[in-house]
XYZ file of C-alpha atoms in Angstrom:
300
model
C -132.763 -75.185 25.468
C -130.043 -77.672 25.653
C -126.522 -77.075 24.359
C -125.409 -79.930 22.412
C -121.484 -80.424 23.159
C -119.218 -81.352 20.299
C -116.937 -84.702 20.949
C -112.525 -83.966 20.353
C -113.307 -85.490 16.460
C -115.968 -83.903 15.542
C -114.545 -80.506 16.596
C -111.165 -81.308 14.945
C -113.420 -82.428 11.879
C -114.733 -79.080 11.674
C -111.460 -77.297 11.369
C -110.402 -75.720 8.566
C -107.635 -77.017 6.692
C -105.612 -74.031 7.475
C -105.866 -74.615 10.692
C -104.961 -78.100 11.129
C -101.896 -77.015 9.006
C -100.358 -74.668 11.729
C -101.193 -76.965 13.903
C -99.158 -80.043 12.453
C -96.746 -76.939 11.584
C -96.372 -76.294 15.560
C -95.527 -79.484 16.234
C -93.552 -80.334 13.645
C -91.045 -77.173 15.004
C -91.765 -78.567 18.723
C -90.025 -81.804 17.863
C -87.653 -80.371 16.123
C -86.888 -77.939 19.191
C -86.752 -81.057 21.167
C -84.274 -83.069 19.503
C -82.116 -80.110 19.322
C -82.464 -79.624 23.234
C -81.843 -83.677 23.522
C -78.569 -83.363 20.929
C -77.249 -80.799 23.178
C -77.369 -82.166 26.473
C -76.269 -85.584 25.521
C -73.294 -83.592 23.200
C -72.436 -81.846 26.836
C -72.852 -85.354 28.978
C -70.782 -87.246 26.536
C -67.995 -84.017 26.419
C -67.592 -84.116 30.432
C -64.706 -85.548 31.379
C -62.082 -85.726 34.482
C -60.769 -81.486 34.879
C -63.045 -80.550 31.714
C -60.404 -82.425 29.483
C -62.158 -83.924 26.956
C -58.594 -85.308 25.338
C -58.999 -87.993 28.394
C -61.767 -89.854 27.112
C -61.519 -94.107 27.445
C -61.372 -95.605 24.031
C -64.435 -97.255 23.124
C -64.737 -101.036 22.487
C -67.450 -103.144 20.363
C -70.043 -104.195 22.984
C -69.004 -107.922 24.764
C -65.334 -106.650 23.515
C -62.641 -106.325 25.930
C -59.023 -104.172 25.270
C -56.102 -105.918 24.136
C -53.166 -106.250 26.566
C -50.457 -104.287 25.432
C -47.339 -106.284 24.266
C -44.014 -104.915 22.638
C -44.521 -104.841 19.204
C -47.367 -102.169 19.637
C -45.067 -99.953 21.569
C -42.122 -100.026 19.629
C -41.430 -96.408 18.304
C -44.495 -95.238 19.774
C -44.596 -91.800 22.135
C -47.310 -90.831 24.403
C -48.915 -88.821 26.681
C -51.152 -88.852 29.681
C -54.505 -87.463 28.987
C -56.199 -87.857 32.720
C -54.542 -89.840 35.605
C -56.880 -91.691 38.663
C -55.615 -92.326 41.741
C -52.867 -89.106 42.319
C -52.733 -85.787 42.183
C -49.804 -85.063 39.738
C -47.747 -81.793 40.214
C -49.666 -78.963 38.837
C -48.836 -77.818 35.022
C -46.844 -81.668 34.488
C -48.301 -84.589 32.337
C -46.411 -87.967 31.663
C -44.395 -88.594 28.626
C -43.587 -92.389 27.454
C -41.367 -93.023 24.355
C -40.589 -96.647 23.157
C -37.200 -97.434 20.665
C -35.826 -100.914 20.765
C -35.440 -101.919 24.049
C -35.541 -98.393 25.623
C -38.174 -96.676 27.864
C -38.081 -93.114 28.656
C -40.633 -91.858 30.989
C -40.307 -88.008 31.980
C -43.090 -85.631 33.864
C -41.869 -82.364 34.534
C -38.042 -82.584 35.169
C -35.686 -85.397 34.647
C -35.923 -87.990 32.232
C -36.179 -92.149 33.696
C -35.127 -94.813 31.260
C -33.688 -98.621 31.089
C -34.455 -101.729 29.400
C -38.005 -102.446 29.833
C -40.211 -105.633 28.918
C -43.969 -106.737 28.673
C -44.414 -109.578 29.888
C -49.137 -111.066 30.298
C -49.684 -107.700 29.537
C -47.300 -106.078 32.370
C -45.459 -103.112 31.470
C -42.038 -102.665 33.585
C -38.280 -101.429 33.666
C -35.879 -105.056 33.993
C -33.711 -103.180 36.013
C -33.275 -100.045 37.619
C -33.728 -97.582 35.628
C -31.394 -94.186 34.947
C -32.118 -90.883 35.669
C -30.785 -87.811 33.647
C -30.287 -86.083 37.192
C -31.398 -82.119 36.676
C -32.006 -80.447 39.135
C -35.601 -80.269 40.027
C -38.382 -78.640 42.828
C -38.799 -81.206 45.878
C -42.632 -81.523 44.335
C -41.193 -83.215 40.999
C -38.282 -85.045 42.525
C -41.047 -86.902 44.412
C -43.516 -87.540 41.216
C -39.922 -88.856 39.940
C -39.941 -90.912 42.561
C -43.302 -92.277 42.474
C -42.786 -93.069 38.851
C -39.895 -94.688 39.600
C -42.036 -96.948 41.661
C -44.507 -97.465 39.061
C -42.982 -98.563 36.283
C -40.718 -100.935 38.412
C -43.664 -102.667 40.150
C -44.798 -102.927 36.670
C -48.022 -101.949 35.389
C -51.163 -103.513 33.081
C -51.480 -102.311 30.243
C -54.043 -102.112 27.131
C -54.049 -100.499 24.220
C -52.241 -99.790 20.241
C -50.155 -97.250 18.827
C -53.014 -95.174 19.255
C -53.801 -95.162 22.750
C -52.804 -96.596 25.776
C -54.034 -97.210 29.477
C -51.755 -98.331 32.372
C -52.916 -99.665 35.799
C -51.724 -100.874 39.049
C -55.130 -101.604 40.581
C -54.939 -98.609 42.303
C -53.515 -95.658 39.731
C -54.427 -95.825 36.694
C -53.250 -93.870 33.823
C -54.705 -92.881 29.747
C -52.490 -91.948 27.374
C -52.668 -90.581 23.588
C -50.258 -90.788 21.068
C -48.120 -87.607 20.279
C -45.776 -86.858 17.033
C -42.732 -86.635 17.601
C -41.139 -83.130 17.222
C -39.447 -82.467 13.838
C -35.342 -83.580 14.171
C -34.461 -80.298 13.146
C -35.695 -78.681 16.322
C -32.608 -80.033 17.823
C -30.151 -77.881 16.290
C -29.631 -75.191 18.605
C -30.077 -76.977 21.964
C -27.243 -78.742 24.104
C -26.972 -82.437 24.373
C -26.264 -84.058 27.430
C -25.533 -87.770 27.580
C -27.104 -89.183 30.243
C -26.746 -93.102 29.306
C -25.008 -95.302 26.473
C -26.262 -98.195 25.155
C -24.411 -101.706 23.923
C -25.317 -104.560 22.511
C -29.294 -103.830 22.844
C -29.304 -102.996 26.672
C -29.134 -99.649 28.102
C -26.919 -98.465 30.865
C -26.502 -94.884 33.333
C -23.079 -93.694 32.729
C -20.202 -94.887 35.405
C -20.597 -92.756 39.123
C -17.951 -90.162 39.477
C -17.960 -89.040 35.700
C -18.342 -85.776 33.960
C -21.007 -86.122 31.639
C -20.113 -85.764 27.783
C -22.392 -83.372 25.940
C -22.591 -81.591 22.403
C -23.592 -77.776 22.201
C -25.336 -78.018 18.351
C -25.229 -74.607 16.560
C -28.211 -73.232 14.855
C -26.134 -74.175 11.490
C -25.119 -77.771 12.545
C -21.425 -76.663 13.583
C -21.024 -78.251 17.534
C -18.983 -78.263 20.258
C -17.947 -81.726 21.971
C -16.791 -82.933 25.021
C -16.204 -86.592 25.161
C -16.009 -86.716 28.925
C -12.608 -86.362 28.935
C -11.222 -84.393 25.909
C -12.860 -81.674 23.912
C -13.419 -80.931 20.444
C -15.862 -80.030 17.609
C -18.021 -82.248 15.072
C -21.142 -81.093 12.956
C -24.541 -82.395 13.498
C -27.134 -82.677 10.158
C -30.464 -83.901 9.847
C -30.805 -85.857 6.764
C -34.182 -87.537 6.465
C -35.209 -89.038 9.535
C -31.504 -89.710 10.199
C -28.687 -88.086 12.278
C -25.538 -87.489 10.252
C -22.527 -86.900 12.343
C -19.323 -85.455 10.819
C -15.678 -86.240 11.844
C -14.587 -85.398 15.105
C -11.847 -83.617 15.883
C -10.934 -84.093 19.837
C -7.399 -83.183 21.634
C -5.581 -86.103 22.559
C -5.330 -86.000 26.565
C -5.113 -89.282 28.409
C -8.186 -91.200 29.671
C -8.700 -93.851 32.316
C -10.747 -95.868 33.122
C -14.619 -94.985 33.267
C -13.482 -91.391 31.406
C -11.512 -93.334 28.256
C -14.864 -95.789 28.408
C -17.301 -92.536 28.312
C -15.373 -91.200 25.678
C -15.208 -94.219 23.225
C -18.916 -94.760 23.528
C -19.749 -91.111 22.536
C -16.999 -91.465 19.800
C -18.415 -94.765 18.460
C -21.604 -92.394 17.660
C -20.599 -89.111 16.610
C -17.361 -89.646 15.125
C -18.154 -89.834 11.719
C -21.669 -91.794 11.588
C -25.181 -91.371 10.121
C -27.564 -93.422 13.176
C -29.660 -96.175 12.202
C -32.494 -95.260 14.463
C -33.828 -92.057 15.916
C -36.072 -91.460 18.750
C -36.728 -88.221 20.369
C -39.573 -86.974 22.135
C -38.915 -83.287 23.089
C -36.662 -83.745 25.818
C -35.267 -87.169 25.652
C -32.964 -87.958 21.810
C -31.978 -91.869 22.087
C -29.547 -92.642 18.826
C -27.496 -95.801 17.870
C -25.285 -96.491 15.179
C -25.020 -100.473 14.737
C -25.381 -101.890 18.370
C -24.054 -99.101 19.713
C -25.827 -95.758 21.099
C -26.494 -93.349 23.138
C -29.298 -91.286 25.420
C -28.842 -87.522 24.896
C -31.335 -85.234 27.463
C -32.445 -81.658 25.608
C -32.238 -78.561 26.698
């Protein structure tokens, strides 16, 4: 007797309806399983990043698109900070810090605070002179990343990028940054100012070799101590808007010579009396002017 063997359609054709219903059922949750499974591991590929820092990935660009070069308009005001860096190792626990106002850069990564003039110029981002240094003290580790910056951002760097992000290379380094808020004004009541650099006429310069370094202890309530330099005194400090209002000085009247009496009358031409016309402070690094006149305060 022979056994007559059903063909795949005629068998499914003899399924019940039930049947073929769990089946579609099955697969239907298969697929489903899958493209879970797929959304995950491309959610984990895309995610990786340099250190498991996923605040380090490139901005994206329309296909056939290529980043703008960076020019000065986008930077001006703008504050950053390095999300990954290619190229060197940078001291452990440090990241880099950029702020922009006027003509000013401030670059800072650990310790002390670099800043001068600065201009872009095809796309090139770098210092037109040497720059400053607010001269802390620092660990051999960052006085050579201080160094190296130094280096950097007097070579000059490409850049591309907005307000929004930024990436700076030398061909061999390159650098991504993000842009950070800068802290509330208020949150530098409290702290001491140290004047580090003065500014005239739109172009920032270190302070004269040989000087003591004016500074302002602020009170919690506003009420400071000054010293110009050469003389001491008080004056208040107030935060009105996004404004610093300075009250009237009151200083004893030693004499001052030469690079002292010049110290003094730039840090008097700011905070004797005077609300600034532009603020820029990025945590550790407060650049004010008043008119074309100001000055570069490092926080501590």
């Amino acid at each position: 007797m022979s056994t007559k063997t059903e063909t795949a359609p005629t068998a499914v054709a003899k399924m019940s309806l039930p049947t073929l219903t769990a089946m579609a059922g099955r697969r239907t949750t298969d697929a489903l399983v899958l493209g879970a499974v797929l959304v995950l591991v491309l959610g984990v590929l895309t995610g990786c990043g340099s250190s498991g820092d996923t605040s380090g990935e490139e901005p994206t660009t329309t296909a056939g698109e290529s980043p703008a070069a960076v020019d000065a308009a986008a930077l001006e005001g703008a504050t950053y900070e390095s999300t990954s860096v290619e190229g060197h190792d940078l001291v452990e626990g440090s990241t880099i810090q950029l702020a922009f106002e006027d003509d000013t850069m401030s670059v800072s990564a650990g310790c002390n605070t670099l800043f001068g003039s600065y201009a872009v110029t095809d796309g090139t981002l770098a210092w037109t002179g040497p720059p400053a240094s607010s001269m802390m003290a620092c660990s051999p580790e960052l006085d050579e990343q201080d160094r190296w910056l130094t280096d950097l951002f007097t070579n000059g760097m490409q850049g591309t990028g907005d307000k929004t992000t930024l990436t700076l290379t030398d061909g061999t380094v390159t650098i991504q940054f993000a842009s950070t808020s800068a802290p509330p004004l208020d949150t530098l009541l409290g702290k001491v100012w140290t004047v580090v650099g003065t500014i005239a006429d739109g172009a920032t310069a270190r302070l004269p070799v040989n000087t003591r370094r004016p500074w302002l202890t602020v009170g919690g309530d506003g009420l400071s101590r000054l010293f110009t330099g050469c003389n001491s005194g008080r004056t208040t400090v107030r935060v009105v808007d996004d404004q610093i209002a300075f009250g009237p000085a009151t200083v004893t009247r030693g004499s001052c010579q030469g690079a002292a009496r010049l110290n003094e009358e730039a840090v008097l031409a700011v905070v004797d009396d005077q609300t600034t016309d532009h603020v820029e402070f990025n945590g550790n690094v407060l650049i004010v002017t008043v008119g074309d006149k100001g000055l570069v305060f490092q926080i501590r």
